[in-house]
């Protein structure tokens, strides 16, 4: 069998506490503190759905502590959360997946080993704590830009330490779109970053389709770097989530990721962003791909197909056509939506990802093989998912 290449479209770094001391300008350092790491012993988790403590004092736990401007931007933590059904979940494989590196504070060598040992040619590196570091409504654009810039500086050094195959995603905040555009340009020029990380949850007073953001989309299109739309769990800006699902921490992550991607897709397509910026590329991350099989068509068809084939004001193409032209979506290895998406949109919009570094990504070592072993998906489509599509999404030179 031919040796298939693989680009991991969504892996994660774990930010150490010293980022803010070593990389953030001194005038802002008092505003933020925190870290993310794997530790031995029980932990409340990352404000997400599963208390990841494995059941004994020596088990591996995922610890995320973050305080920004005196607040915890991880959303409400309900002491009565409905998580009992998850507490006995078998997470013994966490130690096998991450134990060695956890005991070394998850060094750059971990990423090098994964690429060398498990057939990964490139990894696009996204944050962890960075999902929430600017998630405080009172924060101004200058502060948000400074915090993102500090992370990007650290990531640039971390990618250099990893070496070949490590591809950073510049993390930005939308409060000041012009500053975000300048930061993207700096990161591509100085660090050769290959993507942009954006949490699609709206910042106060600004929406993805507002024309104030066009300077950012234009810059990303010019540089050829895609926007990696990566929602987060229990973010304070996820409007309505805590009102709809108070206490249901066992599902809020799933809802915020999938519905966050659907809302972002709607904003970029129906808000005219992809019409105005035909070279802009979007990658929807960690939300599965099943939603993308029906949602673009639904945006056109409306209820009972009542608006199908009617011209949409401000758009010259159908939502499906915009998605086919400019969008990509990362599929889980066991994603039942892969076949549906291939049938509805095409096999050219799917990329692979491992979620390495996070609890859900603990099967990274067989992610590539799981994709290769997919039944009812042609080898041609698998090659596109593993390699070809990511080469179109990210400015990575084929080697």
mmCIF file of C-alpha atoms in Angstrom:
data_model
loop_
_atom_site.group_PDB
_atom_site.id
_atom_site.type_symbol
_atom_site.label_atom_id
_atom_site.label_comp_id
_atom_site.label_asym_id
_atom_site.label_seq_id
_atom_site.Cartn_x
_atom_site.Cartn_y
_atom_site.Cartn_z
ATOM 1 C CA UNK A 1 0.000 0.000 0.000
ATOM 2 C CA UNK A 2 1.234 3.500 -0.775
ATOM 3 C CA UNK A 3 2.494 5.600 2.113
ATOM 4 C CA UNK A 4 -0.052 8.356 2.596
ATOM 5 C CA UNK A 5 1.051 11.694 3.988
ATOM 6 C CA UNK A 6 -0.923 13.348 6.780
ATOM 7 C CA UNK A 7 -1.421 16.926 7.930
ATOM 8 C CA UNK A 8 -2.920 17.148 11.406
ATOM 9 C CA UNK A 9 -5.220 20.129 11.036
ATOM 10 C CA UNK A 10 -5.916 20.632 14.738
ATOM 11 C CA UNK A 11 -3.406 19.850 17.494
ATOM 12 C CA UNK A 12 -3.036 21.770 20.742
ATOM 13 C CA UNK A 13 -0.248 23.230 22.811
ATOM 14 C CA UNK A 14 -0.478 23.646 26.593
ATOM 15 C CA UNK A 15 0.416 27.164 27.695
ATOM 16 C CA UNK A 16 2.823 27.331 30.645
ATOM 17 C CA UNK A 17 2.364 29.894 33.399
ATOM 18 C CA UNK A 18 5.534 31.769 32.499
ATOM 19 C CA UNK A 19 4.113 32.978 29.167
ATOM 20 C CA UNK A 20 2.695 36.065 30.823
ATOM 21 C CA UNK A 21 5.882 36.845 32.728
ATOM 22 C CA UNK A 22 8.234 36.270 29.801
ATOM 23 C CA UNK A 23 6.226 37.421 26.774
ATOM 24 C CA UNK A 24 3.537 39.895 27.882
ATOM 25 C CA UNK A 25 4.422 43.585 28.177
ATOM 26 C CA UNK A 26 4.897 44.519 31.815
ATOM 27 C CA UNK A 27 2.014 47.013 31.927
ATOM 28 C CA UNK A 28 -0.450 44.160 31.297
ATOM 29 C CA UNK A 29 1.086 41.401 33.395
ATOM 30 C CA UNK A 30 -1.053 42.079 36.469
ATOM 31 C CA UNK A 31 -4.209 41.448 34.437
ATOM 32 C CA UNK A 32 -3.735 37.756 33.699
ATOM 33 C CA UNK A 33 -2.435 34.625 35.328
ATOM 34 C CA UNK A 34 -2.943 30.969 34.664
ATOM 35 C CA UNK A 35 -1.714 27.800 33.022
ATOM 36 C CA UNK A 36 -2.832 24.539 31.518
ATOM 37 C CA UNK A 37 -1.123 21.219 32.210
ATOM 38 C CA UNK A 38 -1.489 17.533 32.788
ATOM 39 C CA UNK A 39 -0.972 16.635 36.455
ATOM 40 C CA UNK A 40 -1.072 13.587 38.684
ATOM 41 C CA UNK A 41 -4.098 13.428 40.939
ATOM 42 C CA UNK A 42 -7.707 14.657 40.728
ATOM 43 C CA UNK A 43 -8.589 17.929 39.017
ATOM 44 C CA UNK A 44 -11.890 19.701 38.373
ATOM 45 C CA UNK A 45 -11.024 19.729 34.666
ATOM 46 C CA UNK A 46 -11.097 22.678 32.299
ATOM 47 C CA UNK A 47 -14.529 24.017 33.119
ATOM 48 C CA UNK A 48 -15.806 21.555 30.532
ATOM 49 C CA UNK A 49 -17.908 18.429 30.593
ATOM 50 C CA UNK A 50 -15.867 15.642 32.162
ATOM 51 C CA UNK A 51 -14.037 15.573 35.504
ATOM 52 C CA UNK A 52 -10.892 13.978 34.140
ATOM 53 C CA UNK A 53 -9.416 12.330 37.199
ATOM 54 C CA UNK A 54 -9.585 8.635 36.285
ATOM 55 C CA UNK A 55 -10.543 7.626 39.807
ATOM 56 C CA UNK A 56 -7.363 7.430 41.883
ATOM 57 C CA UNK A 57 -4.739 9.704 43.380
ATOM 58 C CA UNK A 58 -2.038 8.883 40.813
ATOM 59 C CA UNK A 59 -4.196 9.157 37.713
ATOM 60 C CA UNK A 60 -3.637 11.781 35.057
ATOM 61 C CA UNK A 61 -5.767 14.932 35.253
ATOM 62 C CA UNK A 62 -6.203 17.898 32.932
ATOM 63 C CA UNK A 63 -5.803 21.135 34.861
ATOM 64 C CA UNK A 64 -6.658 24.570 33.514
ATOM 65 C CA UNK A 65 -6.479 27.581 35.792
ATOM 66 C CA UNK A 66 -7.072 31.052 34.389
ATOM 67 C CA UNK A 67 -7.871 34.438 35.890
ATOM 68 C CA UNK A 68 -8.209 37.522 33.703
ATOM 69 C CA UNK A 69 -8.906 40.990 35.100
ATOM 70 C CA UNK A 70 -10.011 39.390 38.340
ATOM 71 C CA UNK A 71 -12.536 37.139 36.580
ATOM 72 C CA UNK A 72 -12.703 33.515 35.534
ATOM 73 C CA UNK A 73 -13.606 33.649 31.825
ATOM 74 C CA UNK A 74 -14.490 29.950 31.706
ATOM 75 C CA UNK A 75 -18.192 30.505 32.193
ATOM 76 C CA UNK A 76 -20.385 29.629 35.142
ATOM 77 C CA UNK A 77 -19.302 26.559 37.111
ATOM 78 C CA UNK A 78 -22.402 24.893 38.495
ATOM 79 C CA UNK A 79 -21.832 22.742 41.611
ATOM 80 C CA UNK A 80 -24.886 20.703 40.641
ATOM 81 C CA UNK A 81 -23.671 19.939 37.129
ATOM 82 C CA UNK A 82 -25.116 16.755 35.680
ATOM 83 C CA UNK A 83 -21.818 14.920 35.288
ATOM 84 C CA UNK A 84 -22.319 11.868 37.478
ATOM 85 C CA UNK A 85 -22.717 9.622 34.455
ATOM 86 C CA UNK A 86 -19.236 10.550 33.314
ATOM 87 C CA UNK A 87 -17.357 10.104 36.578
ATOM 88 C CA UNK A 88 -16.729 6.390 36.096
ATOM 89 C CA UNK A 89 -15.748 6.752 32.479
ATOM 90 C CA UNK A 90 -12.714 4.694 31.632
ATOM 91 C CA UNK A 91 -9.846 7.132 31.033
ATOM 92 C CA UNK A 92 -6.961 4.809 31.829
ATOM 93 C CA UNK A 93 -5.612 5.322 28.318
ATOM 94 C CA UNK A 94 -4.799 8.942 29.175
ATOM 95 C CA UNK A 95 -1.661 7.811 30.967
ATOM 96 C CA UNK A 96 -0.605 5.723 27.992
ATOM 97 C CA UNK A 97 -1.200 8.653 25.655
ATOM 98 C CA UNK A 98 0.246 11.527 27.660
ATOM 99 C CA UNK A 99 1.836 10.274 30.877
ATOM 100 C CA UNK A 100 5.479 10.511 29.847
ATOM 101 C CA UNK A 101 5.144 14.032 28.493
ATOM 102 C CA UNK A 102 2.912 15.183 31.337
ATOM 103 C CA UNK A 103 5.709 14.356 33.749
ATOM 104 C CA UNK A 104 7.989 16.579 31.612
ATOM 105 C CA UNK A 105 5.531 19.525 31.439
ATOM 106 C CA UNK A 106 4.581 18.628 27.861
ATOM 107 C CA UNK A 107 7.762 19.758 26.088
ATOM 108 C CA UNK A 108 8.339 20.586 22.434
ATOM 109 C CA UNK A 109 9.868 17.136 21.998
ATOM 110 C CA UNK A 110 6.410 15.597 22.470
ATOM 111 C CA UNK A 111 5.223 17.065 19.179
ATOM 112 C CA UNK A 112 8.408 16.028 17.414
ATOM 113 C CA UNK A 113 7.976 12.438 18.649
ATOM 114 C CA UNK A 114 4.369 12.256 17.495
ATOM 115 C CA UNK A 115 5.250 13.468 14.020
ATOM 116 C CA UNK A 116 8.232 11.134 13.767
ATOM 117 C CA UNK A 117 6.552 8.034 15.181
ATOM 118 C CA UNK A 118 2.954 8.193 13.964
ATOM 119 C CA UNK A 119 3.152 9.311 10.355
ATOM 120 C CA UNK A 120 2.258 12.977 10.861
ATOM 121 C CA UNK A 121 4.021 15.293 8.416
ATOM 122 C CA UNK A 122 2.738 18.626 9.745
ATOM 123 C CA UNK A 123 0.770 19.758 12.794
ATOM 124 C CA UNK A 124 -1.276 22.964 12.895
ATOM 125 C CA UNK A 125 -0.944 24.129 16.495
ATOM 126 C CA UNK A 126 -3.845 25.838 18.253
ATOM 127 C CA UNK A 127 -4.058 27.089 21.857
ATOM 128 C CA UNK A 128 -5.756 25.736 24.956
ATOM 129 C CA UNK A 129 -5.951 28.454 27.623
ATOM 130 C CA UNK A 130 -5.986 30.855 24.689
ATOM 131 C CA UNK A 131 -9.617 30.024 24.025
ATOM 132 C CA UNK A 132 -10.534 32.127 27.056
ATOM 133 C CA UNK A 133 -7.689 34.590 27.667
ATOM 134 C CA UNK A 134 -9.596 37.558 26.248
ATOM 135 C CA UNK A 135 -13.066 36.365 27.258
ATOM 136 C CA UNK A 136 -13.847 39.283 29.574
ATOM 137 C CA UNK A 137 -16.441 41.775 28.362
ATOM 138 C CA UNK A 138 -14.783 44.777 30.021
ATOM 139 C CA UNK A 139 -11.452 44.218 28.253
ATOM 140 C CA UNK A 140 -10.443 46.848 25.698
ATOM 141 C CA UNK A 141 -8.949 46.166 22.290
ATOM 142 C CA UNK A 142 -5.444 47.245 23.238
ATOM 143 C CA UNK A 143 -5.267 44.794 26.137
ATOM 144 C CA UNK A 144 -6.800 41.958 24.122
ATOM 145 C CA UNK A 145 -4.296 42.509 21.321
ATOM 146 C CA UNK A 146 -1.392 42.535 23.788
ATOM 147 C CA UNK A 147 -2.465 39.249 25.378
ATOM 148 C CA UNK A 148 -2.823 37.565 21.992
ATOM 149 C CA UNK A 149 0.517 38.984 20.881
ATOM 150 C CA UNK A 150 2.245 37.546 23.963
ATOM 151 C CA UNK A 151 0.866 34.092 23.180
ATOM 152 C CA UNK A 152 1.959 34.358 19.547
ATOM 153 C CA UNK A 153 5.476 35.345 20.573
ATOM 154 C CA UNK A 154 5.703 32.309 22.807
ATOM 155 C CA UNK A 155 4.231 30.053 20.111
ATOM 156 C CA UNK A 156 6.761 31.300 17.577
ATOM 157 C CA UNK A 157 9.597 30.249 19.884
ATOM 158 C CA UNK A 158 7.874 26.948 20.699
ATOM 159 C CA UNK A 159 7.434 26.079 17.018
ATOM 160 C CA UNK A 160 11.108 26.797 16.381
ATOM 161 C CA UNK A 161 11.980 24.461 19.236
ATOM 162 C CA UNK A 162 9.806 21.707 17.782
ATOM 163 C CA UNK A 163 11.355 22.147 14.356
ATOM 164 C CA UNK A 164 10.218 20.783 11.017
ATOM 165 C CA UNK A 165 6.504 20.232 10.603
ATOM 166 C CA UNK A 166 5.313 22.530 13.410
ATOM 167 C CA UNK A 167 2.888 25.112 12.012
ATOM 168 C CA UNK A 168 1.630 27.845 14.306
ATOM 169 C CA UNK A 169 -1.808 29.436 14.134
ATOM 170 C CA UNK A 170 -1.725 33.131 15.028
ATOM 171 C CA UNK A 171 -4.280 33.791 17.759
ATOM 172 C CA UNK A 172 -6.298 36.997 17.472
ATOM 173 C CA UNK A 173 -9.120 38.937 19.106
ATOM 174 C CA UNK A 174 -11.684 40.877 17.074
ATOM 175 C CA UNK A 175 -12.108 43.929 19.318
ATOM 176 C CA UNK A 176 -9.633 45.810 17.108
ATOM 177 C CA UNK A 177 -9.763 44.263 13.611
ATOM 178 C CA UNK A 178 -6.988 46.484 12.231
ATOM 179 C CA UNK A 179 -4.664 45.475 15.072
ATOM 180 C CA UNK A 180 -5.620 41.833 14.526
ATOM 181 C CA UNK A 181 -4.757 42.161 10.829
ATOM 182 C CA UNK A 182 -1.387 43.674 11.699
ATOM 183 C CA UNK A 183 -0.715 40.835 14.147
ATOM 184 C CA UNK A 184 -1.529 38.214 11.516
ATOM 185 C CA UNK A 185 0.854 39.886 9.085
ATOM 186 C CA UNK A 186 3.588 40.007 11.748
ATOM 187 C CA UNK A 187 3.158 36.338 12.662
ATOM 188 C CA UNK A 188 3.276 35.161 9.061
ATOM 189 C CA UNK A 189 6.350 37.271 8.351
ATOM 190 C CA UNK A 190 8.306 36.585 11.562
ATOM 191 C CA UNK A 191 7.258 33.020 12.427
ATOM 192 C CA UNK A 192 5.929 31.634 9.122
ATOM 193 C CA UNK A 193 2.637 30.767 10.790
ATOM 194 C CA UNK A 194 0.248 28.878 8.535
ATOM 195 C CA UNK A 195 -3.170 29.717 9.982
ATOM 196 C CA UNK A 196 -5.129 32.114 12.164
ATOM 197 C CA UNK A 197 -6.968 31.023 15.290
ATOM 198 C CA UNK A 198 -10.270 32.748 16.032
ATOM 199 C CA UNK A 199 -12.924 31.854 18.568
ATOM 200 C CA UNK A 200 -16.089 32.688 16.606
ATOM 201 C CA UNK A 201 -18.055 33.765 19.702
ATOM 202 C CA UNK A 202 -18.807 37.457 19.057
ATOM 203 C CA UNK A 203 -16.869 40.042 21.039
ATOM 204 C CA UNK A 204 -18.939 42.860 22.558
ATOM 205 C CA UNK A 205 -20.312 45.196 19.909
ATOM 206 C CA UNK A 206 -18.917 43.455 16.823
ATOM 207 C CA UNK A 207 -20.054 40.613 14.583
ATOM 208 C CA UNK A 208 -18.088 38.515 12.116
ATOM 209 C CA UNK A 209 -19.868 40.044 9.123
ATOM 210 C CA UNK A 210 -19.516 43.683 10.194
ATOM 211 C CA UNK A 211 -17.558 45.607 7.594
ATOM 212 C CA UNK A 212 -15.127 46.831 10.265
ATOM 213 C CA UNK A 213 -13.718 43.283 10.151
ATOM 214 C CA UNK A 214 -13.052 43.379 6.407
ATOM 215 C CA UNK A 215 -9.492 44.613 6.923
ATOM 216 C CA UNK A 216 -8.739 41.363 8.746
ATOM 217 C CA UNK A 217 -10.386 39.083 6.195
ATOM 218 C CA UNK A 218 -8.627 40.942 3.372
ATOM 219 C CA UNK A 219 -5.255 40.478 5.071
ATOM 220 C CA UNK A 220 -5.786 36.758 5.640
ATOM 221 C CA UNK A 221 -6.869 36.293 2.024
ATOM 222 C CA UNK A 222 -3.851 38.221 0.764
ATOM 223 C CA UNK A 223 -1.439 36.145 2.872
ATOM 224 C CA UNK A 224 -3.154 32.858 2.001
ATOM 225 C CA UNK A 225 -3.677 31.834 5.633
ATOM 226 C CA UNK A 226 -7.060 30.368 6.572
ATOM 227 C CA UNK A 227 -9.165 31.353 9.546
ATOM 228 C CA UNK A 228 -9.289 28.356 11.874
ATOM 229 C CA UNK A 229 -12.672 28.737 13.562
ATOM 230 C CA UNK A 230 -12.296 26.902 16.848
ATOM 231 C CA UNK A 231 -15.079 27.356 19.408
ATOM 232 C CA UNK A 232 -14.509 26.669 23.089
ATOM 233 C CA UNK A 233 -16.442 25.201 25.990
ATOM 234 C CA UNK A 234 -18.208 27.388 28.561
ATOM 235 C CA UNK A 235 -16.996 30.673 27.117
ATOM 236 C CA UNK A 236 -18.624 33.754 28.620
ATOM 237 C CA UNK A 237 -19.387 35.069 25.116
ATOM 238 C CA UNK A 238 -21.385 31.995 24.054
ATOM 239 C CA UNK A 239 -24.667 33.860 24.172
ATOM 240 C CA UNK A 240 -27.612 31.842 25.426
ATOM 241 C CA UNK A 241 -25.717 28.660 26.258
ATOM 242 C CA UNK A 242 -26.021 29.012 30.019
ATOM 243 C CA UNK A 243 -29.643 30.134 29.702
ATOM 244 C CA UNK A 244 -30.625 27.128 27.605
ATOM 245 C CA UNK A 245 -28.579 24.504 29.433
ATOM 246 C CA UNK A 246 -27.920 25.600 33.026
ATOM 247 C CA UNK A 247 -26.167 22.841 34.936
ATOM 248 C CA UNK A 248 -25.856 20.526 31.937
ATOM 249 C CA UNK A 249 -22.076 20.518 31.734
ATOM 250 C CA UNK A 250 -22.263 17.039 30.211
ATOM 251 C CA UNK A 251 -23.370 18.538 26.887
ATOM 252 C CA UNK A 252 -22.423 22.214 26.806
ATOM 253 C CA UNK A 253 -19.113 21.544 25.069
ATOM 254 C CA UNK A 254 -20.801 19.614 22.277
ATOM 255 C CA UNK A 255 -23.446 22.292 21.845
ATOM 256 C CA UNK A 256 -21.028 25.224 21.909
ATOM 257 C CA UNK A 257 -18.641 23.616 19.416
ATOM 258 C CA UNK A 258 -21.168 22.385 16.862
ATOM 259 C CA UNK A 259 -23.689 25.195 17.074
ATOM 260 C CA UNK A 260 -20.872 27.733 17.319
ATOM 261 C CA UNK A 261 -19.547 26.451 13.993
ATOM 262 C CA UNK A 262 -22.990 26.578 12.415
ATOM 263 C CA UNK A 263 -23.509 30.151 13.580
ATOM 264 C CA UNK A 264 -20.072 31.183 12.317
ATOM 265 C CA UNK A 265 -20.774 29.521 8.971
ATOM 266 C CA UNK A 266 -24.016 31.476 8.762
ATOM 267 C CA UNK A 267 -22.295 34.765 9.571
ATOM 268 C CA UNK A 268 -19.542 34.329 6.991
ATOM 269 C CA UNK A 269 -21.855 33.159 4.203
ATOM 270 C CA UNK A 270 -25.153 34.962 4.756
ATOM 271 C CA UNK A 271 -23.401 38.074 6.066
ATOM 272 C CA UNK A 272 -21.594 38.420 2.740
ATOM 273 C CA UNK A 273 -18.024 37.940 3.990
ATOM 274 C CA UNK A 274 -17.219 35.164 1.513
ATOM 275 C CA UNK A 275 -18.890 37.143 -1.259
ATOM 276 C CA UNK A 276 -16.717 40.178 -0.514
ATOM 277 C CA UNK A 277 -13.536 38.125 -0.018
ATOM 278 C CA UNK A 278 -13.542 35.253 -2.533
ATOM 279 C CA UNK A 279 -9.957 34.244 -1.675
ATOM 280 C CA UNK A 280 -10.603 33.928 2.067
ATOM 281 C CA UNK A 281 -10.495 30.364 3.421
ATOM 282 C CA UNK A 282 -12.228 29.023 6.531
ATOM 283 C CA UNK A 283 -11.510 25.827 8.457
ATOM 284 C CA UNK A 284 -14.166 24.688 10.941
ATOM 285 C CA UNK A 285 -12.504 22.754 13.746
ATOM 286 C CA UNK A 286 -13.475 20.212 16.385
ATOM 287 C CA UNK A 287 -17.177 20.231 15.571
ATOM 288 C CA UNK A 288 -17.421 17.088 13.463
ATOM 289 C CA UNK A 289 -18.495 17.338 9.864
ATOM 290 C CA UNK A 290 -22.072 16.043 9.842
ATOM 291 C CA UNK A 291 -23.587 19.493 10.324
ATOM 292 C CA UNK A 292 -21.840 20.757 7.185
ATOM 293 C CA UNK A 293 -23.634 18.157 5.064
ATOM 294 C CA UNK A 294 -27.014 19.807 5.591
ATOM 295 C CA UNK A 295 -26.481 23.312 6.952
ATOM 296 C CA UNK A 296 -25.318 25.230 3.837
ATOM 297 C CA UNK A 297 -28.227 23.788 1.868
ATOM 298 C CA UNK A 298 -30.616 24.631 4.679
ATOM 299 C CA UNK A 299 -29.461 28.242 4.581
ATOM 300 C CA UNK A 300 -30.721 28.384 1.004
ATOM 301 C CA UNK A 301 -33.747 26.120 1.261
ATOM 302 C CA UNK A 302 -35.262 27.593 4.409
ATOM 303 C CA UNK A 303 -38.387 25.936 5.787
ATOM 304 C CA UNK A 304 -40.005 23.242 3.625
ATOM 305 C CA UNK A 305 -37.690 24.273 0.801
ATOM 306 C CA UNK A 306 -39.667 27.472 0.468
ATOM 307 C CA UNK A 307 -36.722 29.682 -0.463
ATOM 308 C CA UNK A 308 -34.739 27.225 -2.551
ATOM 309 C CA UNK A 309 -33.505 28.717 -5.826
ATOM 310 C CA UNK A 310 -34.587 32.204 -4.789
ATOM 311 C CA UNK A 311 -31.854 34.834 -5.005
ATOM 312 C CA UNK A 312 -30.427 35.721 -1.601
ATOM 313 C CA UNK A 313 -30.007 39.450 -1.155
ATOM 314 C CA UNK A 314 -26.360 40.495 -1.390
ATOM 315 C CA UNK A 315 -25.117 37.091 -2.580
ATOM 316 C CA UNK A 316 -24.275 35.940 -6.102
ATOM 317 C CA UNK A 317 -23.885 32.262 -5.235
ATOM 318 C CA UNK A 318 -25.747 29.739 -3.138
ATOM 319 C CA UNK A 319 -24.526 28.924 0.381
ATOM 320 C CA UNK A 320 -23.469 25.476 -0.839
ATOM 321 C CA UNK A 321 -21.365 27.048 -3.586
ATOM 322 C CA UNK A 322 -19.609 29.355 -1.124
ATOM 323 C CA UNK A 323 -18.899 26.417 1.160
ATOM 324 C CA UNK A 324 -17.554 24.341 -1.718
ATOM 325 C CA UNK A 325 -15.311 27.197 -2.833
ATOM 326 C CA UNK A 326 -13.911 28.517 0.439
ATOM 327 C CA UNK A 327 -14.612 26.240 3.402
ATOM 328 C CA UNK A 328 -13.039 23.187 5.005
ATOM 329 C CA UNK A 329 -14.170 21.150 7.984
ATOM 330 C CA UNK A 330 -12.139 18.850 10.223
ATOM 331 C CA UNK A 331 -13.612 15.376 10.602
ATOM 332 C CA UNK A 332 -13.303 13.064 13.574
ATOM 333 C CA UNK A 333 -11.839 9.663 12.729
ATOM 334 C CA UNK A 334 -15.104 7.879 13.584
ATOM 335 C CA UNK A 335 -17.315 10.644 12.221
ATOM 336 C CA UNK A 336 -20.463 9.148 10.660
ATOM 337 C CA UNK A 337 -20.980 12.413 8.802
ATOM 338 C CA UNK A 338 -18.006 11.958 6.480
ATOM 339 C CA UNK A 339 -19.949 10.015 3.866
ATOM 340 C CA UNK A 340 -22.882 12.430 4.029
ATOM 341 C CA UNK A 341 -20.598 15.420 3.569
ATOM 342 C CA UNK A 342 -18.850 13.813 0.610
ATOM 343 C CA UNK A 343 -22.234 13.178 -1.011
ATOM 344 C CA UNK A 344 -23.701 16.608 -0.248
ATOM 345 C CA UNK A 345 -20.729 18.962 -0.682
ATOM 346 C CA UNK A 346 -17.753 16.954 -1.961
ATOM 347 C CA UNK A 347 -14.654 15.187 -0.685
ATOM 348 C CA UNK A 348 -12.497 18.273 -1.283
ATOM 349 C CA UNK A 349 -13.662 20.127 1.865
ATOM 350 C CA UNK A 350 -12.667 17.609 4.577
ATOM 351 C CA UNK A 351 -9.397 17.644 6.511
ATOM 352 C CA UNK A 352 -8.074 15.335 9.209
ATOM 353 C CA UNK A 353 -7.228 16.257 12.789
ATOM 354 C CA UNK A 354 -6.143 14.520 16.004
ATOM 355 C CA UNK A 355 -6.817 17.048 18.813
ATOM 356 C CA UNK A 356 -3.426 15.996 20.192
ATOM 357 C CA UNK A 357 -2.707 17.439 23.630
ATOM 358 C CA UNK A 358 -6.310 17.370 24.820
ATOM 359 C CA UNK A 359 -8.173 14.548 26.604
ATOM 360 C CA UNK A 360 -10.355 13.898 23.561
ATOM 361 C CA UNK A 361 -7.240 13.537 21.419
ATOM 362 C CA UNK A 362 -5.784 10.659 23.409
ATOM 363 C CA UNK A 363 -6.064 8.309 20.394
ATOM 364 C CA UNK A 364 -3.795 10.492 18.247
ATOM 365 C CA UNK A 365 -1.398 7.593 17.712
ATOM 366 C CA UNK A 366 -3.931 5.757 15.538
ATOM 367 C CA UNK A 367 -5.821 8.703 14.063
ATOM 368 C CA UNK A 368 -4.162 8.440 10.669
ATOM 369 C CA UNK A 369 -4.734 4.705 10.432
ATOM 370 C CA UNK A 370 -8.345 5.076 11.540
ATOM 371 C CA UNK A 371 -8.923 7.463 8.648
ATOM 372 C CA UNK A 372 -7.215 5.081 6.235
ATOM 373 C CA UNK A 373 -9.411 2.233 7.496
ATOM 374 C CA UNK A 374 -12.694 4.079 6.977
ATOM 375 C CA UNK A 375 -15.189 1.789 5.245
ATOM 376 C CA UNK A 376 -17.202 3.001 2.271
ATOM 377 C CA UNK A 377 -14.803 5.893 1.614
ATOM 378 C CA UNK A 378 -12.622 5.606 -1.472
ATOM 379 C CA UNK A 379 -8.840 5.689 -1.267
ATOM 380 C CA UNK A 380 -8.901 8.783 -3.464
ATOM 381 C CA UNK A 381 -11.114 10.552 -0.928
ATOM 382 C CA UNK A 382 -8.931 9.384 1.951
ATOM 383 C CA UNK A 383 -5.862 10.814 0.256
ATOM 384 C CA UNK A 384 -7.636 14.150 -0.054
ATOM 385 C CA UNK A 385 -8.712 14.115 3.601
ATOM 386 C CA UNK A 386 -5.260 13.207 4.878
ATOM 387 C CA UNK A 387 -3.161 15.454 2.645
ATOM 388 C CA UNK A 388 -4.449 17.132 -0.510
ATOM 389 C CA UNK A 389 -7.214 19.204 1.064
ATOM 390 C CA UNK A 390 -4.998 20.526 3.841
ATOM 391 C CA UNK A 391 -2.451 21.617 1.232
ATOM 392 C CA UNK A 392 -5.220 23.686 -0.329
ATOM 393 C CA UNK A 393 -6.361 25.044 3.028
ATOM 394 C CA UNK A 394 -2.964 25.899 4.513
ATOM 395 C CA UNK A 395 0.031 27.537 2.760
ATOM 396 C CA UNK A 396 2.208 24.464 3.255
ATOM 397 C CA UNK A 397 4.619 23.488 0.499
ATOM 398 C CA UNK A 398 4.149 19.951 -0.789
ATOM 399 C CA UNK A 399 7.232 17.873 -0.062
#
